[in-house]
Amino acid sequence: MKILLVEDEPLLVDNLTQRFKALGFIIDTASDGEQGLYLALEYQYDLIILDLGLPKLPGLVILEKLRQVNFSTPVLILSARNSWQERVQGLKKGADDYLGKPFHFEELLARIETLFKRHLPKGDAICFSPKHIAGLDSVCLDTESKSLFINQQSQSLTLTEYRLAYAFFSRPQQVYSKQVLLDKISESTEEKESNIIEVYIRRLRSYLGKEAILTQRGQGYRLTLADDDLVPAKANGGE
Ligand code: CA
């Protein structure tokens, strides 16, 4: 899930950015209203968290301008202006939800989850935000529903696909030989051909992109989704 946070309090921005990133979300930030409006219109986000008291352009004006152009991305207002009249005004201008400051992160998260119920992992999830694979912003493997969430869209997996994905996701730097992977996906009583691994690797690659699983000649396979630190970080949010 890709979130735009329009907020001018640096401490709150840092705190929220860290916590959302830890959950596998992509987060862009804007510290004034003009930048926020620009980013909201220029890029595709799944959610906008909008402060009201902002330099250059107030949050309610941003909201109005977005709704005028039939902007459909959910907007959650996060504001210290928290009287019922102010909340009603925000919701009438087109906000999808309104949370007053101060707030608990858990409540913010619960509200976001409600806005995205169908698109978030249900149980414990192992998440990555790969930047080196085009079109792939976030990938989570949900160990409860045993499905992948790719850019917050769910992709159900067969049991064998899930077992293979779990082996890779739970140890993202591990190079696995075909034989070890075969043991991971097979019941002990089952006989399986070793070329079955190639078949299932191809399937995972079809979901995640070819570069997501690296073939290391003579050694086996390795997930590359956690390799971001090896890739020069793109300028992000500080513009
Ligand atoms: Ca503010």
mmCIF file with all atom_site columns, C-alpha atoms in Angstrom, residues 76-237:
data_model
loop_
_atom_site.group_PDB
_atom_site.id
_atom_site.type_symbol
_atom_site.label_atom_id
_atom_site.label_alt_id
_atom_site.label_comp_id
_atom_site.label_asym_id
_atom_site.label_entity_id
_atom_site.label_seq_id
_atom_site.pdbx_PDB_ins_code
_atom_site.Cartn_x
_atom_site.Cartn_y
_atom_site.Cartn_z
_atom_site.occupancy
_atom_site.B_iso_or_equiv
_atom_site.pdbx_formal_charge
_atom_site.auth_seq_id
_atom_site.auth_comp_id
_atom_site.auth_asym_id
_atom_site.auth_atom_id
_atom_site.pdbx_PDB_model_num
ATOM 1   C CA . LEU A 1 76  ? -8.180  10.387  6.087   1.00 0.00 ? 76  LEU A CA 1
ATOM 2   C CA . ILE A 1 77  ? -7.978  13.709  7.910   1.00 0.00 ? 77  ILE A CA 1
ATOM 3   C CA . LEU A 1 78  ? -5.592  13.724  10.858  1.00 0.00 ? 78  LEU A CA 1
ATOM 4   C CA . SER A 1 79  ? -6.019  16.969  12.701  1.00 0.00 ? 79  SER A CA 1
ATOM 5   C CA . ALA A 1 80  ? -5.807  18.714  16.043  1.00 0.00 ? 80  ALA A CA 1
ATOM 6   C CA . ARG A 1 81  ? -9.083  20.447  15.091  1.00 0.00 ? 81  ARG A CA 1
ATOM 7   C CA . ASN A 1 82  ? -11.307 17.895  16.624  1.00 0.00 ? 82  ASN A CA 1
ATOM 8   C CA . SER A 1 83  ? -14.635 19.439  17.584  1.00 0.00 ? 83  SER A CA 1
ATOM 9   C CA . TRP A 1 84  ? -17.661 17.627  16.202  1.00 0.00 ? 84  TRP A CA 1
ATOM 10  C CA . GLN A 1 85  ? -18.401 20.613  13.952  1.00 0.00 ? 85  GLN A CA 1
ATOM 11  C CA . GLU A 1 86  ? -14.920 20.402  12.456  1.00 0.00 ? 86  GLU A CA 1
ATOM 12  C CA . ARG A 1 87  ? -15.208 16.656  11.958  1.00 0.00 ? 87  ARG A CA 1
ATOM 13  C CA . VAL A 1 88  ? -18.580 17.077  10.216  1.00 0.00 ? 88  VAL A CA 1
ATOM 14  C CA . GLN A 1 89  ? -17.145 19.807  8.004   1.00 0.00 ? 89  GLN A CA 1
ATOM 15  C CA . GLY A 1 90  ? -14.208 17.578  7.003   1.00 0.00 ? 90  GLY A CA 1
ATOM 16  C CA . LEU A 1 91  ? -16.445 14.616  6.219   1.00 0.00 ? 91  LEU A CA 1
ATOM 17  C CA . LYS A 1 92  ? -18.836 16.834  4.227   1.00 0.00 ? 92  LYS A CA 1
ATOM 18  C CA . LYS A 1 93  ? -15.942 18.119  2.138   1.00 0.00 ? 93  LYS A CA 1
ATOM 19  C CA . GLY A 1 94  ? -15.282 14.525  1.143   1.00 0.00 ? 94  GLY A CA 1
ATOM 20  C CA . ALA A 1 95  ? -12.945 13.005  3.716   1.00 0.00 ? 95  ALA A CA 1
ATOM 21  C CA . ASP A 1 96  ? -13.442 9.246   4.127   1.00 0.00 ? 96  ASP A CA 1
ATOM 22  C CA . ASP A 1 97  ? -12.479 9.334   7.779   1.00 0.00 ? 97  ASP A CA 1
ATOM 23  C CA . TYR A 1 98  ? -11.382 11.806  10.449  1.00 0.00 ? 98  TYR A CA 1
ATOM 24  C CA . LEU A 1 99  ? -9.061  11.184  13.373  1.00 0.00 ? 99  LEU A CA 1
ATOM 25  C CA . GLY A 1 100 ? -8.251  13.841  15.984  1.00 0.00 ? 100 GLY A CA 1
ATOM 26  C CA . LYS A 1 101 ? -4.780  14.510  17.403  1.00 0.00 ? 101 LYS A CA 1
ATOM 27  C CA . PRO A 1 102 ? -3.382  13.295  19.703  1.00 0.00 ? 102 PRO A CA 1
ATOM 28  C CA . PHE A 1 103 ? -4.059  9.727   18.623  1.00 0.00 ? 103 PHE A CA 1
ATOM 29  C CA . HIS A 1 104 ? -2.730  6.215   19.097  1.00 0.00 ? 104 HIS A CA 1
ATOM 30  C CA . PHE A 1 105 ? -0.994  4.650   16.118  1.00 0.00 ? 105 PHE A CA 1
ATOM 31  C CA . GLU A 1 106 ? -3.073  1.495   16.609  1.00 0.00 ? 106 GLU A CA 1
ATOM 32  C CA . GLU A 1 107 ? -6.258  3.491   16.085  1.00 0.00 ? 107 GLU A CA 1
ATOM 33  C CA . LEU A 1 108 ? -4.923  5.127   12.932  1.00 0.00 ? 108 LEU A CA 1
ATOM 34  C CA . LEU A 1 109 ? -3.939  1.694   11.641  1.00 0.00 ? 109 LEU A CA 1
ATOM 35  C CA . ALA A 1 110 ? -7.324  0.200   12.506  1.00 0.00 ? 110 ALA A CA 1
ATOM 36  C CA . ARG A 1 111 ? -9.053  2.987   10.586  1.00 0.00 ? 111 ARG A CA 1
ATOM 37  C CA . ILE A 1 112 ? -6.772  2.487   7.588   1.00 0.00 ? 112 ILE A CA 1
ATOM 38  C CA . GLU A 1 113 ? -7.473  -1.224  7.712   1.00 0.00 ? 113 GLU A CA 1
ATOM 39  C CA . THR A 1 114 ? -11.190 -0.512  7.682   1.00 0.00 ? 114 THR A CA 1
ATOM 40  C CA . LEU A 1 115 ? -10.767 1.651   4.576   1.00 0.00 ? 115 LEU A CA 1
ATOM 41  C CA . PHE A 1 116 ? -8.870  -1.213  2.928   1.00 0.00 ? 116 PHE A CA 1
ATOM 42  C CA . LYS A 1 117 ? -10.375 -4.270  4.495   1.00 0.00 ? 117 LYS A CA 1
ATOM 43  C CA . ARG A 1 118 ? -10.213 -6.496  1.465   1.00 0.00 ? 118 ARG A CA 1
ATOM 44  C CA . HIS A 1 119 ? -6.710  -5.510  0.530   1.00 0.00 ? 119 HIS A CA 1
ATOM 45  C CA . LEU A 1 120 ? -4.699  -6.075  3.704   1.00 0.00 ? 120 LEU A CA 1
ATOM 46  C CA . PRO A 1 121 ? -3.132  -9.279  4.983   1.00 0.00 ? 121 PRO A CA 1
ATOM 47  C CA . LYS A 1 122 ? -5.260  -10.939 7.675   1.00 0.00 ? 122 LYS A CA 1
ATOM 48  C CA . GLY A 1 123 ? -2.657  -12.547 9.881   1.00 0.00 ? 123 GLY A CA 1
ATOM 49  C CA . ASP A 1 124 ? 1.069   -12.334 10.406  1.00 0.00 ? 124 ASP A CA 1
ATOM 50  C CA . ALA A 1 125 ? 2.655   -11.133 7.241   1.00 0.00 ? 125 ALA A CA 1
ATOM 51  C CA . ILE A 1 126 ? 6.201   -11.025 5.935   1.00 0.00 ? 126 ILE A CA 1
ATOM 52  C CA . CYS A 1 127 ? 6.494   -7.860  3.882   1.00 0.00 ? 127 CYS A CA 1
ATOM 53  C CA . PHE A 1 128 ? 9.030   -6.342  1.514   1.00 0.00 ? 128 PHE A CA 1
ATOM 54  C CA . SER A 1 129 ? 9.096   -3.037  -0.348  1.00 0.00 ? 129 SER A CA 1
ATOM 55  C CA . PRO A 1 130 ? 11.408  -3.748  -3.272  1.00 0.00 ? 130 PRO A CA 1
ATOM 56  C CA . LYS A 1 131 ? 12.510  -0.665  -5.187  1.00 0.00 ? 131 LYS A CA 1
ATOM 57  C CA . HIS A 1 132 ? 14.521  -2.434  -7.864  1.00 0.00 ? 132 HIS A CA 1
ATOM 58  C CA . ILE A 1 133 ? 11.613  -4.239  -9.523  1.00 0.00 ? 133 ILE A CA 1
ATOM 59  C CA . ALA A 1 134 ? 9.542   -2.030  -11.795 1.00 0.00 ? 134 ALA A CA 1
ATOM 60  C CA . GLY A 1 135 ? 5.867   -1.915  -10.885 1.00 0.00 ? 135 GLY A CA 1
ATOM 61  C CA . LEU A 1 136 ? 6.347   -3.771  -7.605  1.00 0.00 ? 136 LEU A CA 1
ATOM 62  C CA . ASP A 1 137 ? 5.859   -1.456  -4.623  1.00 0.00 ? 137 ASP A CA 1
ATOM 63  C CA . SER A 1 138 ? 5.005   -3.875  -1.860  1.00 0.00 ? 138 SER A CA 1
ATOM 64  C CA . VAL A 1 139 ? 4.795   -7.611  -1.389  1.00 0.00 ? 139 VAL A CA 1
ATOM 65  C CA . CYS A 1 140 ? 3.451   -9.371  1.678   1.00 0.00 ? 140 CYS A CA 1
ATOM 66  C CA . LEU A 1 141 ? 3.121   -13.071 2.310   1.00 0.00 ? 141 LEU A CA 1
ATOM 67  C CA . ASP A 1 142 ? 0.214   -13.579 4.687   1.00 0.00 ? 142 ASP A CA 1
ATOM 68  C CA . THR A 1 143 ? 0.778   -16.706 6.752   1.00 0.00 ? 143 THR A CA 1
ATOM 69  C CA . GLU A 1 144 ? -2.864  -16.912 7.824   1.00 0.00 ? 144 GLU A CA 1
ATOM 70  C CA . SER A 1 145 ? -4.709  -16.704 4.510   1.00 0.00 ? 145 SER A CA 1
ATOM 71  C CA . LYS A 1 146 ? -1.634  -18.220 2.814   1.00 0.00 ? 146 LYS A CA 1
ATOM 72  C CA . SER A 1 147 ? -1.771  -15.670 0.055   1.00 0.00 ? 147 SER A CA 1
ATOM 73  C CA . LEU A 1 148 ? 0.450   -13.037 -1.455  1.00 0.00 ? 148 LEU A CA 1
ATOM 74  C CA . PHE A 1 149 ? -0.487  -9.375  -1.395  1.00 0.00 ? 149 PHE A CA 1
ATOM 75  C CA . ILE A 1 150 ? 1.157   -7.694  -4.352  1.00 0.00 ? 150 ILE A CA 1
ATOM 76  C CA . ASN A 1 151 ? 0.706   -3.910  -4.372  1.00 0.00 ? 151 ASN A CA 1
ATOM 77  C CA . GLN A 1 152 ? -2.145  -4.645  -1.885  1.00 0.00 ? 152 GLN A CA 1
ATOM 78  C CA . GLN A 1 153 ? -3.962  -6.903  -4.371  1.00 0.00 ? 153 GLN A CA 1
ATOM 79  C CA . SER A 1 154 ? -4.363  -10.426 -3.095  1.00 0.00 ? 154 SER A CA 1
ATOM 80  C CA . GLN A 1 155 ? -3.034  -13.373 -5.075  1.00 0.00 ? 155 GLN A CA 1
ATOM 81  C CA . SER A 1 156 ? -4.095  -16.735 -3.748  1.00 0.00 ? 156 SER A CA 1
ATOM 82  C CA . LEU A 1 157 ? -1.537  -19.529 -3.815  1.00 0.00 ? 157 LEU A CA 1
ATOM 83  C CA . THR A 1 158 ? -1.720  -23.296 -4.050  1.00 0.00 ? 158 THR A CA 1
ATOM 84  C CA . LEU A 1 159 ? -0.330  -25.137 -1.034  1.00 0.00 ? 159 LEU A CA 1
ATOM 85  C CA . THR A 1 160 ? 2.882   -25.984 -2.874  1.00 0.00 ? 160 THR A CA 1
ATOM 86  C CA . GLU A 1 161 ? 3.303   -22.410 -4.080  1.00 0.00 ? 161 GLU A CA 1
ATOM 87  C CA . TYR A 1 162 ? 2.780   -21.199 -0.520  1.00 0.00 ? 162 TYR A CA 1
ATOM 88  C CA . ARG A 1 163 ? 5.338   -23.599 0.938   1.00 0.00 ? 163 ARG A CA 1
ATOM 89  C CA . LEU A 1 164 ? 7.899   -22.500 -1.605  1.00 0.00 ? 164 LEU A CA 1
ATOM 90  C CA . ALA A 1 165 ? 7.105   -18.803 -1.072  1.00 0.00 ? 165 ALA A CA 1
ATOM 91  C CA . TYR A 1 166 ? 7.319   -19.279 2.701   1.00 0.00 ? 166 TYR A CA 1
ATOM 92  C CA . ALA A 1 167 ? 10.777  -20.846 2.422   1.00 0.00 ? 167 ALA A CA 1
ATOM 93  C CA . PHE A 1 168 ? 11.998  -17.809 0.483   1.00 0.00 ? 168 PHE A CA 1
ATOM 94  C CA . PHE A 1 169 ? 10.174  -15.106 2.457   1.00 0.00 ? 169 PHE A CA 1
ATOM 95  C CA . SER A 1 170 ? 11.128  -16.425 5.880   1.00 0.00 ? 170 SER A CA 1
ATOM 96  C CA . ARG A 1 171 ? 14.842  -16.452 4.984   1.00 0.00 ? 171 ARG A CA 1
ATOM 97  C CA . PRO A 1 172 ? 15.206  -13.792 2.322   1.00 0.00 ? 172 PRO A CA 1
ATOM 98  C CA . GLN A 1 173 ? 19.010  -13.961 1.991   1.00 0.00 ? 173 GLN A CA 1
ATOM 99  C CA . GLN A 1 174 ? 19.221  -17.754 1.878   1.00 0.00 ? 174 GLN A CA 1
ATOM 100 C CA . VAL A 1 175 ? 20.433  -19.530 -1.270  1.00 0.00 ? 175 VAL A CA 1
ATOM 101 C CA . TYR A 1 176 ? 18.405  -22.731 -1.589  1.00 0.00 ? 176 TYR A CA 1
ATOM 102 C CA . SER A 1 177 ? 19.484  -25.762 -3.597  1.00 0.00 ? 177 SER A CA 1
ATOM 103 C CA . LYS A 1 178 ? 16.823  -27.579 -5.587  1.00 0.00 ? 178 LYS A CA 1
ATOM 104 C CA . GLN A 1 179 ? 17.027  -30.542 -3.237  1.00 0.00 ? 179 GLN A CA 1
ATOM 105 C CA . VAL A 1 180 ? 16.408  -28.426 -0.133  1.00 0.00 ? 180 VAL A CA 1
ATOM 106 C CA . LEU A 1 181 ? 13.450  -26.720 -1.818  1.00 0.00 ? 181 LEU A CA 1
ATOM 107 C CA . LEU A 1 182 ? 12.103  -30.099 -2.840  1.00 0.00 ? 182 LEU A CA 1
ATOM 108 C CA . ASP A 1 183 ? 12.170  -31.173 0.814   1.00 0.00 ? 183 ASP A CA 1
ATOM 109 C CA . LYS A 1 184 ? 10.400  -27.940 1.796   1.00 0.00 ? 184 LYS A CA 1
ATOM 110 C CA . ILE A 1 185 ? 7.494   -28.418 -0.586  1.00 0.00 ? 185 ILE A CA 1
ATOM 111 C CA . SER A 1 186 ? 7.005   -32.194 -0.390  1.00 0.00 ? 186 SER A CA 1
ATOM 112 C CA . GLU A 1 187 ? 5.367   -34.401 2.179   1.00 0.00 ? 187 GLU A CA 1
ATOM 113 C CA . SER A 1 188 ? 7.926   -36.995 3.262   1.00 0.00 ? 188 SER A CA 1
ATOM 114 C CA . THR A 1 189 ? 5.879   -39.774 1.711   1.00 0.00 ? 189 THR A CA 1
ATOM 115 C CA . GLU A 1 190 ? 5.583   -38.066 -1.650  1.00 0.00 ? 190 GLU A CA 1
ATOM 116 C CA . GLU A 1 191 ? 7.849   -38.759 -4.590  1.00 0.00 ? 191 GLU A CA 1
ATOM 117 C CA . LYS A 1 192 ? 8.532   -35.649 -6.629  1.00 0.00 ? 192 LYS A CA 1
ATOM 118 C CA . GLU A 1 193 ? 10.551  -34.930 -9.714  1.00 0.00 ? 193 GLU A CA 1
ATOM 119 C CA . SER A 1 194 ? 13.225  -32.325 -9.212  1.00 0.00 ? 194 SER A CA 1
ATOM 120 C CA . ASN A 1 195 ? 12.078  -30.342 -12.258 1.00 0.00 ? 195 ASN A CA 1
ATOM 121 C CA . ILE A 1 196 ? 8.934   -29.533 -10.304 1.00 0.00 ? 196 ILE A CA 1
ATOM 122 C CA . ILE A 1 197 ? 10.964  -26.840 -8.528  1.00 0.00 ? 197 ILE A CA 1
ATOM 123 C CA . GLU A 1 198 ? 11.573  -25.088 -11.835 1.00 0.00 ? 198 GLU A CA 1
ATOM 124 C CA . VAL A 1 199 ? 7.861   -25.198 -12.552 1.00 0.00 ? 199 VAL A CA 1
ATOM 125 C CA . TYR A 1 200 ? 6.982   -23.611 -9.205  1.00 0.00 ? 200 TYR A CA 1
ATOM 126 C CA . ILE A 1 201 ? 9.789   -21.049 -9.339  1.00 0.00 ? 201 ILE A CA 1
ATOM 127 C CA . ARG A 1 202 ? 8.403   -19.993 -12.705 1.00 0.00 ? 202 ARG A CA 1
ATOM 128 C CA . ARG A 1 203 ? 4.956   -19.581 -11.145 1.00 0.00 ? 203 ARG A CA 1
ATOM 129 C CA . LEU A 1 204 ? 6.244   -17.420 -8.291  1.00 0.00 ? 204 LEU A CA 1
ATOM 130 C CA . ARG A 1 205 ? 8.178   -15.354 -10.817 1.00 0.00 ? 205 ARG A CA 1
ATOM 131 C CA . SER A 1 206 ? 4.988   -14.880 -12.826 1.00 0.00 ? 206 SER A CA 1
ATOM 132 C CA . TYR A 1 207 ? 3.393   -13.269 -9.745  1.00 0.00 ? 207 TYR A CA 1
ATOM 133 C CA . LEU A 1 208 ? 6.382   -11.312 -8.443  1.00 0.00 ? 208 LEU A CA 1
ATOM 134 C CA . GLY A 1 209 ? 8.396   -10.517 -11.550 1.00 0.00 ? 209 GLY A CA 1
ATOM 135 C CA . LYS A 1 210 ? 11.296  -12.403 -13.053 1.00 0.00 ? 210 LYS A CA 1
ATOM 136 C CA . GLU A 1 211 ? 13.940  -10.559 -11.014 1.00 0.00 ? 211 GLU A CA 1
ATOM 137 C CA . ALA A 1 212 ? 12.308  -11.493 -7.708  1.00 0.00 ? 212 ALA A CA 1
ATOM 138 C CA . ILE A 1 213 ? 14.006  -14.881 -7.561  1.00 0.00 ? 213 ILE A CA 1
ATOM 139 C CA . LEU A 1 214 ? 17.607  -15.097 -8.668  1.00 0.00 ? 214 LEU A CA 1
ATOM 140 C CA . THR A 1 215 ? 19.138  -18.247 -10.120 1.00 0.00 ? 215 THR A CA 1
ATOM 141 C CA . GLN A 1 216 ? 22.678  -18.669 -8.783  1.00 0.00 ? 216 GLN A CA 1
ATOM 142 C CA . ARG A 1 217 ? 24.361  -21.059 -11.166 1.00 0.00 ? 217 ARG A CA 1
ATOM 143 C CA . GLY A 1 218 ? 25.425  -24.289 -9.532  1.00 0.00 ? 218 GLY A CA 1
ATOM 144 C CA . GLN A 1 219 ? 24.012  -23.209 -6.150  1.00 0.00 ? 219 GLN A CA 1
ATOM 145 C CA . GLY A 1 220 ? 20.297  -22.702 -6.422  1.00 0.00 ? 220 GLY A CA 1
ATOM 146 C CA . TYR A 1 221 ? 17.806  -19.902 -5.946  1.00 0.00 ? 221 TYR A CA 1
ATOM 147 C CA . ARG A 1 222 ? 17.550  -16.808 -3.800  1.00 0.00 ? 222 ARG A CA 1
ATOM 148 C CA . LEU A 1 223 ? 14.866  -14.190 -3.183  1.00 0.00 ? 223 LEU A CA 1
ATOM 149 C CA . THR A 1 224 ? 15.931  -10.646 -4.115  1.00 0.00 ? 224 THR A CA 1
ATOM 150 C CA . LEU A 1 225 ? 12.991  -8.745  -2.594  1.00 0.00 ? 225 LEU A CA 1
ATOM 151 C CA . ALA A 1 226 ? 15.019  -7.709  0.467   1.00 0.00 ? 226 ALA A CA 1
ATOM 152 C CA . ASP A 1 227 ? 17.957  -6.437  -1.585  1.00 0.00 ? 227 ASP A CA 1
ATOM 153 C CA . ASP A 1 228 ? 17.016  -2.764  -1.411  1.00 0.00 ? 228 ASP A CA 1
ATOM 154 C CA . ASP A 1 229 ? 20.020  -1.790  0.645   1.00 0.00 ? 229 ASP A CA 1
ATOM 155 C CA . LEU A 1 230 ? 22.187  -2.928  -2.257  1.00 0.00 ? 230 LEU A CA 1
ATOM 156 C CA . VAL A 1 231 ? 20.421  -0.534  -4.600  1.00 0.00 ? 231 VAL A CA 1
ATOM 157 C CA . PRO A 1 232 ? 21.144  3.210   -4.398  1.00 0.00 ? 232 PRO A CA 1
ATOM 158 C CA . ALA A 1 233 ? 18.165  4.741   -2.611  1.00 0.00 ? 233 ALA A CA 1
ATOM 159 C CA . LYS A 1 234 ? 16.078  7.109   -4.691  1.00 0.00 ? 234 LYS A CA 1
ATOM 160 C CA . ALA A 1 235 ? 15.481  10.620  -3.386  1.00 0.00 ? 235 ALA A CA 1
ATOM 161 C CA . ASN A 1 236 ? 12.231  10.326  -1.540  1.00 0.00 ? 236 ASN A CA 1
ATOM 162 C CA . GLY A 1 237 ? 10.012  12.785  0.250   1.00 0.00 ? 237 GLY A CA 1
#
